[in-house]
C-alpha positions as a Python dict, from the first residue, in 0.01 Angstrom:
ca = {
    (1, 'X'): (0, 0, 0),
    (2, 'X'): (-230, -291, -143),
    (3, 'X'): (-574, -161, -328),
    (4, 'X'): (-767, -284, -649),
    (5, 'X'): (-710, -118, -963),
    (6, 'X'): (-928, -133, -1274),
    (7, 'X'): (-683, -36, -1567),
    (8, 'X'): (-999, -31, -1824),
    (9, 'X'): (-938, -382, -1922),
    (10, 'X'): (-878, -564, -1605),
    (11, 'X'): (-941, -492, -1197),
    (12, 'X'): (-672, -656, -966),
    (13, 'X'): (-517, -613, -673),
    (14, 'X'): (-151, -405, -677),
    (15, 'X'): (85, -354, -363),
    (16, 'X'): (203, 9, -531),
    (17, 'X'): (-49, 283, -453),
    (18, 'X'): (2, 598, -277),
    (19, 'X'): (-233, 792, -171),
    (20, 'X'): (-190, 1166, -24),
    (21, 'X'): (-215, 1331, 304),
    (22, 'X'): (-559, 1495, 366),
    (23, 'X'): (-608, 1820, 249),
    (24, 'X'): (-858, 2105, 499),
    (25, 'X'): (-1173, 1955, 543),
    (26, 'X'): (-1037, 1576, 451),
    (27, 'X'): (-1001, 1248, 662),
    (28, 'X'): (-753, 1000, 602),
    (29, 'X'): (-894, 675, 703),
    (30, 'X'): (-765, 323, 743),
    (31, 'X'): (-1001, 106, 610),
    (32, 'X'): (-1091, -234, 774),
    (33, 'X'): (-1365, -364, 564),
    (34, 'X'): (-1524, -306, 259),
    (35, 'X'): (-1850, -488, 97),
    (36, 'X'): (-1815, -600, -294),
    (37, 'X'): (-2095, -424, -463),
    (38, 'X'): (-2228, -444, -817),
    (39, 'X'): (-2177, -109, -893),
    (40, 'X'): (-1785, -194, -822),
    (41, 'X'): (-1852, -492, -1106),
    (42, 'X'): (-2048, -238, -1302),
    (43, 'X'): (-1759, -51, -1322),
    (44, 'X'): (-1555, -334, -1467),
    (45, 'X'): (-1833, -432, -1702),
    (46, 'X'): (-1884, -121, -1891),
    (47, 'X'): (-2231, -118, -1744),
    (48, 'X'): (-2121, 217, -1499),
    (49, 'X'): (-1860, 426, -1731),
    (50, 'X'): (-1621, 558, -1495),
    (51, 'X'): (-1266, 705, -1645),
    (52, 'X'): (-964, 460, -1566),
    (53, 'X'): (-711, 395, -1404),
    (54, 'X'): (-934, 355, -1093),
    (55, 'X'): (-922, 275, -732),
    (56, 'X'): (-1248, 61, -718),
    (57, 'X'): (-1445, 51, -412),
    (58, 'X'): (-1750, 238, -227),
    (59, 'X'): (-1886, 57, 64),
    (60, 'X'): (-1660, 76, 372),
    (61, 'X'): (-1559, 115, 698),
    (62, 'X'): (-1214, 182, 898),
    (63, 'X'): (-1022, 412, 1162),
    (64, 'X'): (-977, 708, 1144),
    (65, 'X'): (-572, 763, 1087),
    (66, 'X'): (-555, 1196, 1060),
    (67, 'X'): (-732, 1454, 966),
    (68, 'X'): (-702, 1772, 781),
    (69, 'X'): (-747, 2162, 899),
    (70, 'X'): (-1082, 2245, 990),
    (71, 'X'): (-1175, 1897, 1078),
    (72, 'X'): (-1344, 1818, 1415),
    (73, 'X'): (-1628, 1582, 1409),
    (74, 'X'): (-1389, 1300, 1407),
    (75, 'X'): (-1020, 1234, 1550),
    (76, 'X'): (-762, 982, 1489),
    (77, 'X'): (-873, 651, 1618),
    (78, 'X'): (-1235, 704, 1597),
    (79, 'X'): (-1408, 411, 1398),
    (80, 'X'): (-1607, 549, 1064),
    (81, 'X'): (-1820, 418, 797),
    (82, 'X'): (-1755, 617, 488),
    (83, 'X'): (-2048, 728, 273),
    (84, 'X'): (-2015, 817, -88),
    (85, 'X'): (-2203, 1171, -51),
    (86, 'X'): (-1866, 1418, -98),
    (87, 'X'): (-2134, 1721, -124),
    (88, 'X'): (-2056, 2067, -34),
    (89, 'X'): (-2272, 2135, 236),
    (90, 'X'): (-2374, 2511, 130),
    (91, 'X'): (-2589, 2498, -185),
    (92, 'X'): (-2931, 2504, -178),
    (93, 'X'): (-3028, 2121, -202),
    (94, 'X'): (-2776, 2065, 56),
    (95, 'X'): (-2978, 2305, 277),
    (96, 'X'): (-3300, 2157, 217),
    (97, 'X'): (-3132, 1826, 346),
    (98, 'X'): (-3105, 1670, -10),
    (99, 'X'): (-2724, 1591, -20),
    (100, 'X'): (-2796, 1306, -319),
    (101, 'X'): (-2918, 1603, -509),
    (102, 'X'): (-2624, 1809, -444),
    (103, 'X'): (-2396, 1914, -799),
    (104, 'X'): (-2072, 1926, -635),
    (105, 'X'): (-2146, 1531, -499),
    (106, 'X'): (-2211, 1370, -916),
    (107, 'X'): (-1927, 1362, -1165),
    (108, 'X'): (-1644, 1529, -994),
    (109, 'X'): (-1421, 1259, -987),
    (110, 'X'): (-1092, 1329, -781),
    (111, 'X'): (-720, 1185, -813),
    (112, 'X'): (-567, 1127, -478),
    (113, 'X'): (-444, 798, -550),
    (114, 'X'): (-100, 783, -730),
    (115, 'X'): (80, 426, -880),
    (116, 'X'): (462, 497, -963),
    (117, 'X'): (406, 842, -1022),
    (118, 'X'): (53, 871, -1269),
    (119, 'X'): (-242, 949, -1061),
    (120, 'X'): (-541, 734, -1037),
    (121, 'X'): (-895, 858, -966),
    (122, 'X'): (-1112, 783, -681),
    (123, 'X'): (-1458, 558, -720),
    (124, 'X'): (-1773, 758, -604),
    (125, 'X'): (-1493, 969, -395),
    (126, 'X'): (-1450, 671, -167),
    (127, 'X'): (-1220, 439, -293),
    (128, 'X'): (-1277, 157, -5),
    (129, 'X'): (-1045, -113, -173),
    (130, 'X'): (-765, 38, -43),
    (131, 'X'): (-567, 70, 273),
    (132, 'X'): (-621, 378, 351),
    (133, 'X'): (-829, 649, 114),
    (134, 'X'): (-863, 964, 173),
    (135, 'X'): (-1257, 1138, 207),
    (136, 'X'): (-1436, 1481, 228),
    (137, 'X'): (-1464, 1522, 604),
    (138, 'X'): (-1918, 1516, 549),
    (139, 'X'): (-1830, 1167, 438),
    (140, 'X'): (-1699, 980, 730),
    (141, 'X'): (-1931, 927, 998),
    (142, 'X'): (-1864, 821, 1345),
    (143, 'X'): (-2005, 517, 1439),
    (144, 'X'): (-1981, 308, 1777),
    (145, 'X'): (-1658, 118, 1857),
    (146, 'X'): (-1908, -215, 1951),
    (147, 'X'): (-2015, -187, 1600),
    (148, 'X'): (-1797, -448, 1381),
    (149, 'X'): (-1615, -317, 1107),
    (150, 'X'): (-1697, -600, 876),
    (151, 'X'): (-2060, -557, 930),
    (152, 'X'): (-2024, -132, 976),
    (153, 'X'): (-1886, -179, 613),
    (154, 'X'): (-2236, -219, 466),
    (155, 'X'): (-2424, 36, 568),
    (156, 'X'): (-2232, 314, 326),
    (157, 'X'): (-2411, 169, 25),
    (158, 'X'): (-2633, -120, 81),
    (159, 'X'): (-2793, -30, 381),
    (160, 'X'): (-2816, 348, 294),
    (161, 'X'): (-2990, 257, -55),
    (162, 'X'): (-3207, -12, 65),
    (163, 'X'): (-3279, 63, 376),
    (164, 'X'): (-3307, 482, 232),
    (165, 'X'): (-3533, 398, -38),
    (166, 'X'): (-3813, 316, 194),
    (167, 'X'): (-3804, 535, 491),
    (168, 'X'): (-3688, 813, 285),
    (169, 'X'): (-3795, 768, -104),
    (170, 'X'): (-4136, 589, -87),
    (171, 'X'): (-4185, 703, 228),
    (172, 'X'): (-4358, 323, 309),
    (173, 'X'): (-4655, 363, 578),
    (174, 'X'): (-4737, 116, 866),
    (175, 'X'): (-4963, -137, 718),
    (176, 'X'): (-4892, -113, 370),
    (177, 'X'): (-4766, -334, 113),
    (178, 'X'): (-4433, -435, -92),
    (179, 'X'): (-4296, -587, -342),
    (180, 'X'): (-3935, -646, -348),
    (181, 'X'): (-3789, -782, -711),
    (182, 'X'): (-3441, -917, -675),
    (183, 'X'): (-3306, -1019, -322),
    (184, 'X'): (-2945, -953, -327),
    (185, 'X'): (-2797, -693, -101),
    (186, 'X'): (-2976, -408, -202),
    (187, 'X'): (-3259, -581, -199),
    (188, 'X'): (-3228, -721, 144),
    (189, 'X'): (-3196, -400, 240),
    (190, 'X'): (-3537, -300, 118),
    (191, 'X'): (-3682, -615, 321),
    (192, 'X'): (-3569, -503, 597),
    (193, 'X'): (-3666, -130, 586),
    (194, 'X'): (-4039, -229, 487),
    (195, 'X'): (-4005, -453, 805),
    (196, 'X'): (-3870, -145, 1026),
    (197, 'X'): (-4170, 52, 818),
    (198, 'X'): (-4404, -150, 973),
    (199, 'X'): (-4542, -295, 649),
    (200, 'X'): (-4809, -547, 657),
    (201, 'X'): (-4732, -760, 360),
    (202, 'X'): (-4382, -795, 241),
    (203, 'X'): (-4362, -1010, -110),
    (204, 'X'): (-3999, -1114, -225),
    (205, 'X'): (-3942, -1206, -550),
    (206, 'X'): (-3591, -1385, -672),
    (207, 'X'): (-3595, -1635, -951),
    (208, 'X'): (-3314, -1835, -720),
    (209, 'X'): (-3520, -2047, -452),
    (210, 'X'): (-3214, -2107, -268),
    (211, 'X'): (-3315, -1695, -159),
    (212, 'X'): (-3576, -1796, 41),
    (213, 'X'): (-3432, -1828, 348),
    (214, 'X'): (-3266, -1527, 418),
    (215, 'X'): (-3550, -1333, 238),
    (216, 'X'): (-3807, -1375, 507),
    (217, 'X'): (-3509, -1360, 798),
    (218, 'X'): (-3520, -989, 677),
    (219, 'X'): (-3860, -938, 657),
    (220, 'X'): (-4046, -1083, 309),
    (221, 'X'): (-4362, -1241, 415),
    (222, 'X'): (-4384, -1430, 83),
    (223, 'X'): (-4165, -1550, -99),
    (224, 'X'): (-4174, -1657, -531),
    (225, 'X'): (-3968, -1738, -790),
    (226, 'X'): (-4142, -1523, -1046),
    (227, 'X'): (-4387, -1217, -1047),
    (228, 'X'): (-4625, -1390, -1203),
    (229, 'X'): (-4741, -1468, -878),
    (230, 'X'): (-4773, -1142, -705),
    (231, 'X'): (-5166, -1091, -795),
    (232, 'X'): (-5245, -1431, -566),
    (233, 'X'): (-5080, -1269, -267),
    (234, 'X'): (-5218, -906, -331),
    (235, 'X'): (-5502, -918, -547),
    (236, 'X'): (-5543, -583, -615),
    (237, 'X'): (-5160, -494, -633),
    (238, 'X'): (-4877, -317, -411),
    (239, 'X'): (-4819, 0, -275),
    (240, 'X'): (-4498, -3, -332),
    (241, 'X'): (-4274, -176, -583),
    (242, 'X'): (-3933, -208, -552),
    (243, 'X'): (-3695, -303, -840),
    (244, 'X'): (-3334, -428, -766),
    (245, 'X'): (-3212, -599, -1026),
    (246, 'X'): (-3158, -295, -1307),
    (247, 'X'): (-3347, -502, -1620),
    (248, 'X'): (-3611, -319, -1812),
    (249, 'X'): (-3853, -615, -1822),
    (250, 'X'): (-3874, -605, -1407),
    (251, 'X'): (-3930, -251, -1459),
    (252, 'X'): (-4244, -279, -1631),
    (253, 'X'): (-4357, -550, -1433),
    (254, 'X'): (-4289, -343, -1125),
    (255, 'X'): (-4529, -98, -1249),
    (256, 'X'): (-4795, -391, -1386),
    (257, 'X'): (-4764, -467, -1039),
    (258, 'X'): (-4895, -114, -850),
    (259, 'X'): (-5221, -57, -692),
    (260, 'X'): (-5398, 239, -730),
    (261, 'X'): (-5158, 545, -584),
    (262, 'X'): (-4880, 297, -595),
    (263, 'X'): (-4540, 363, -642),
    (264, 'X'): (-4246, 176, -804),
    (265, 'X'): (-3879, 266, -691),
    (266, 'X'): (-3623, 174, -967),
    (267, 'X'): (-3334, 64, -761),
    (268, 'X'): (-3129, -138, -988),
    (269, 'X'): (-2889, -53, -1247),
    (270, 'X'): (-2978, -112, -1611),
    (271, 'X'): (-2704, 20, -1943),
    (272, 'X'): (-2676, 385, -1932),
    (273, 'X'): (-2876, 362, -2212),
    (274, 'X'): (-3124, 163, -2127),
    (275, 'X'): (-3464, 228, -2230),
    (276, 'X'): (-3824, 104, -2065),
    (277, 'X'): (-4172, 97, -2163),
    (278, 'X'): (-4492, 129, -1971),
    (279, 'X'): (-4852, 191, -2050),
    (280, 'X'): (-4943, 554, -1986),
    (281, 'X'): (-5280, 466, -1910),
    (282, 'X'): (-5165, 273, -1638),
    (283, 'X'): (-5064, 593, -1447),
    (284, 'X'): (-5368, 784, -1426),
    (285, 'X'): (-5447, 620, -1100),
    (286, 'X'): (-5231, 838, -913),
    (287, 'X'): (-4943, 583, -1011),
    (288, 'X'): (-4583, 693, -981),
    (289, 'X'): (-4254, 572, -1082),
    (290, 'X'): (-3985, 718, -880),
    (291, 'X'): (-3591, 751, -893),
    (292, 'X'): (-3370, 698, -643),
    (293, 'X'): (-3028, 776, -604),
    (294, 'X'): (-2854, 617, -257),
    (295, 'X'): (-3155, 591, -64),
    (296, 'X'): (-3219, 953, -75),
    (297, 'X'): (-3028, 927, 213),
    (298, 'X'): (-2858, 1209, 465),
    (299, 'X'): (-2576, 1021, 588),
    (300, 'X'): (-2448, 1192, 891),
    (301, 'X'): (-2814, 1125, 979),
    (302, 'X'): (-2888, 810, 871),
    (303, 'X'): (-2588, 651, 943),
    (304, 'X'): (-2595, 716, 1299),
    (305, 'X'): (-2958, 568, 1305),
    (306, 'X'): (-2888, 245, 1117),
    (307, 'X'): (-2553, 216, 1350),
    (308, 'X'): (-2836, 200, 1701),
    (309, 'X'): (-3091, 61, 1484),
    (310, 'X'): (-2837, -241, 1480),
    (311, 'X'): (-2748, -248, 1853),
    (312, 'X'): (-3075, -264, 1926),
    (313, 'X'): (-3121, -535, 1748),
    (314, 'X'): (-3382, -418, 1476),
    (315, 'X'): (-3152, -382, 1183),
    (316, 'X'): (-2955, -655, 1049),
    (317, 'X'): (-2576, -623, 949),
    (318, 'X'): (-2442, -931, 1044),
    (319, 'X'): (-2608, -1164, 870),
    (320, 'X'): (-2581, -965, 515),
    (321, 'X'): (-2165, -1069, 521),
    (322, 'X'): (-2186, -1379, 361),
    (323, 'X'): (-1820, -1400, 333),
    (324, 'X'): (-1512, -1257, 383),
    (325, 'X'): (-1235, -1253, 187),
    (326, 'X'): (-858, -1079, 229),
    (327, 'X'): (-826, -806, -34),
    (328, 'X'): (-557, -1051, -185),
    (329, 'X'): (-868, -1293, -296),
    (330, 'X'): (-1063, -1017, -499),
    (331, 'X'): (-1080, -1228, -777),
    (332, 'X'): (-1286, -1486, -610),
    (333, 'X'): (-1478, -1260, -436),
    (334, 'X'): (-1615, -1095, -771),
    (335, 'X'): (-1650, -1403, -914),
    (336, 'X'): (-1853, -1529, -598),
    (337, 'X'): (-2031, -1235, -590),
    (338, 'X'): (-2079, -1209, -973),
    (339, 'X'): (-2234, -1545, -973),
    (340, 'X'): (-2482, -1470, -691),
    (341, 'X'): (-2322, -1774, -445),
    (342, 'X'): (-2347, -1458, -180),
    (343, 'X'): (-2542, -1183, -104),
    (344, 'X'): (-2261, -975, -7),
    (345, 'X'): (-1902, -1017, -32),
    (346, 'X'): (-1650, -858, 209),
    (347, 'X'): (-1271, -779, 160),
    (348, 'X'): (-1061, -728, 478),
    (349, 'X'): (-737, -557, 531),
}
């Protein structure tokens, strides 16, 4: 079967995998669609170590094509998006409905995937840039057949971080205000989650004016090129700060940026080694800077909510696909995606 494979020096598309039969409490799933993320790039970069050879690919959406003993929320032929959450279910952040916090769910990388004879291991146990992967059953979540694949796709990454990180991280009140930094998928995400919030002011900030457009379709109120320009909209500063780009310079301005009891939300992806500065003093105001790993999301949840969120009309899939390509066009896609000519990239089986 066709999937892309990063070797450690180069990610491209191979017609050789192999990938096993689920296992108890495993789905084997078809996939349809799957979104190009930067984290996938990340990967190829260096930014995101990951051990190679890999299966690349996180953000997806198929049918369901078996499933293994012990399995029966979903049965062949029902439509899933796949989450990247392969936690255990039992321990104790599990139980306190903290799956993103869960041990068994971070650095257990898996090796389902074999290419004449060597195994490969999975990406963030999902693997979407394949045919067919196989996933922890708590991972694949049913999702209504009127929902298109292409569009279902998103919501295992973008939509769960963006989306997550304000109705479940910060936690954003009606009437308050945000500031989004960076407006590429994640960060339309975050747009439109402070417009579900109910958020009064909604700034966007993207150094690329060409954003504009689709920023305030998903919710910014404002849109400018620079930060610089946040204190004329909100005098006083934000609420809530989002950061979704990953450089340490937007990090400290996202905190420059909070009002008193303000929060900033690093969603981006700096180096692993990254390091940021701040002025302490600027804290004592009941300031906070907050992590946030996929939204803190709970996706057999949240999944389901985004899914009739969208067919009512209140979330917006659609119109993040900027373009699809077939899994044999990777190359441009990453390179489309890589050079910010779309928000979100889509590969097709």
């Amino acid at each position: 079967m066709r999937g892309v494979v990063f070797d450690g020096k180069r990610a491209g598309v191979v017609d050789d995998l192999e990938v096993r039969a689920p296992g108890p409490g495993e789905v084997l799933v078809a996939i349809s669609a799957a979104g190009l993320c930067h984290s996938d790039l990340s990967v190829v970069d260096g930014t995101i170590p990951f051990p190679t050879p890999v299966v690349l690919g996180h953000e997806g959406a198929g049918v369901v094509e078996a499933v293994g003993a012990g399995v029966s929320h979903v049965v062949p032929g029902d439509h899933v998006a796949l989450s990247t959450l392969a936690n255990c279910g039992a321990c104790a952040e599990c139980d306190r409905g903290r799956p993103t916090m869960c041990r068994q769910a971070i650095g257990r990388p898996q090796k389902p995937f074999t290419r004449a004879g060597r195994p490969l291991f999975q990406f963030a146990a999902n693997s979407a840039f394949a045919e067919r992967t196989v996933v922890k059953a708590v991972q694949a979540v049913r999702i209504p057949d009127d929902v298109p694949l292409t569009s279902a796709a998103l919501i295992g990454c973008g939509v769960l971080t963006g989306v997550g990180a304000v109705l479940n991280r910060a936690r954003v009140g009606h009437g308050e205000s945000v500031v989004v930094i960076g407006t590429g998928g994640i960060g339309l995400n975050v747009l439109q989650g402070a417009r579900i919030a109910g958020a009064s002011r909604i700034v966007a900030v993207d150094a690329n004016p060409a954003k504009e457009a689709a920023a305030r379709r998903f919710g910014a109120t404002h849109f400018l090129t620079s930060a610089d320009g946040v204190r004329e909209v909100l005098p006083t500063g934000a609420d809530h700060v989002f950061e979704c780009v990953g450089r340490v310079e937007l990090i400290r301005a996202a905190v420059d940026l909070l009002d008193r009891h303000g929060q900033a939300v690093l969603l981006g992806v700096p180096p692993a080694t990254a390091e940021a500065s701040f002025l302490v003093s600027s804290l004592f105001l009941d300031k906070s800077i907050l992590g946030c790993r996929y939204g803190a999301s709970r996706p057999q949840r949240d999944v389901a909510l985004y899914a009739q969120l969208y067919r009512e009309g209140r979330l917006l899939l659609d119109e993040l696909v900027t373009q699809t390509y077939p899994v044999e066009d990777f190359e441009k896609a990453a390179a489309d995606a890589e050079a910010g000519r779309v928000a979100r990239a889509v590969l097709t089986f």
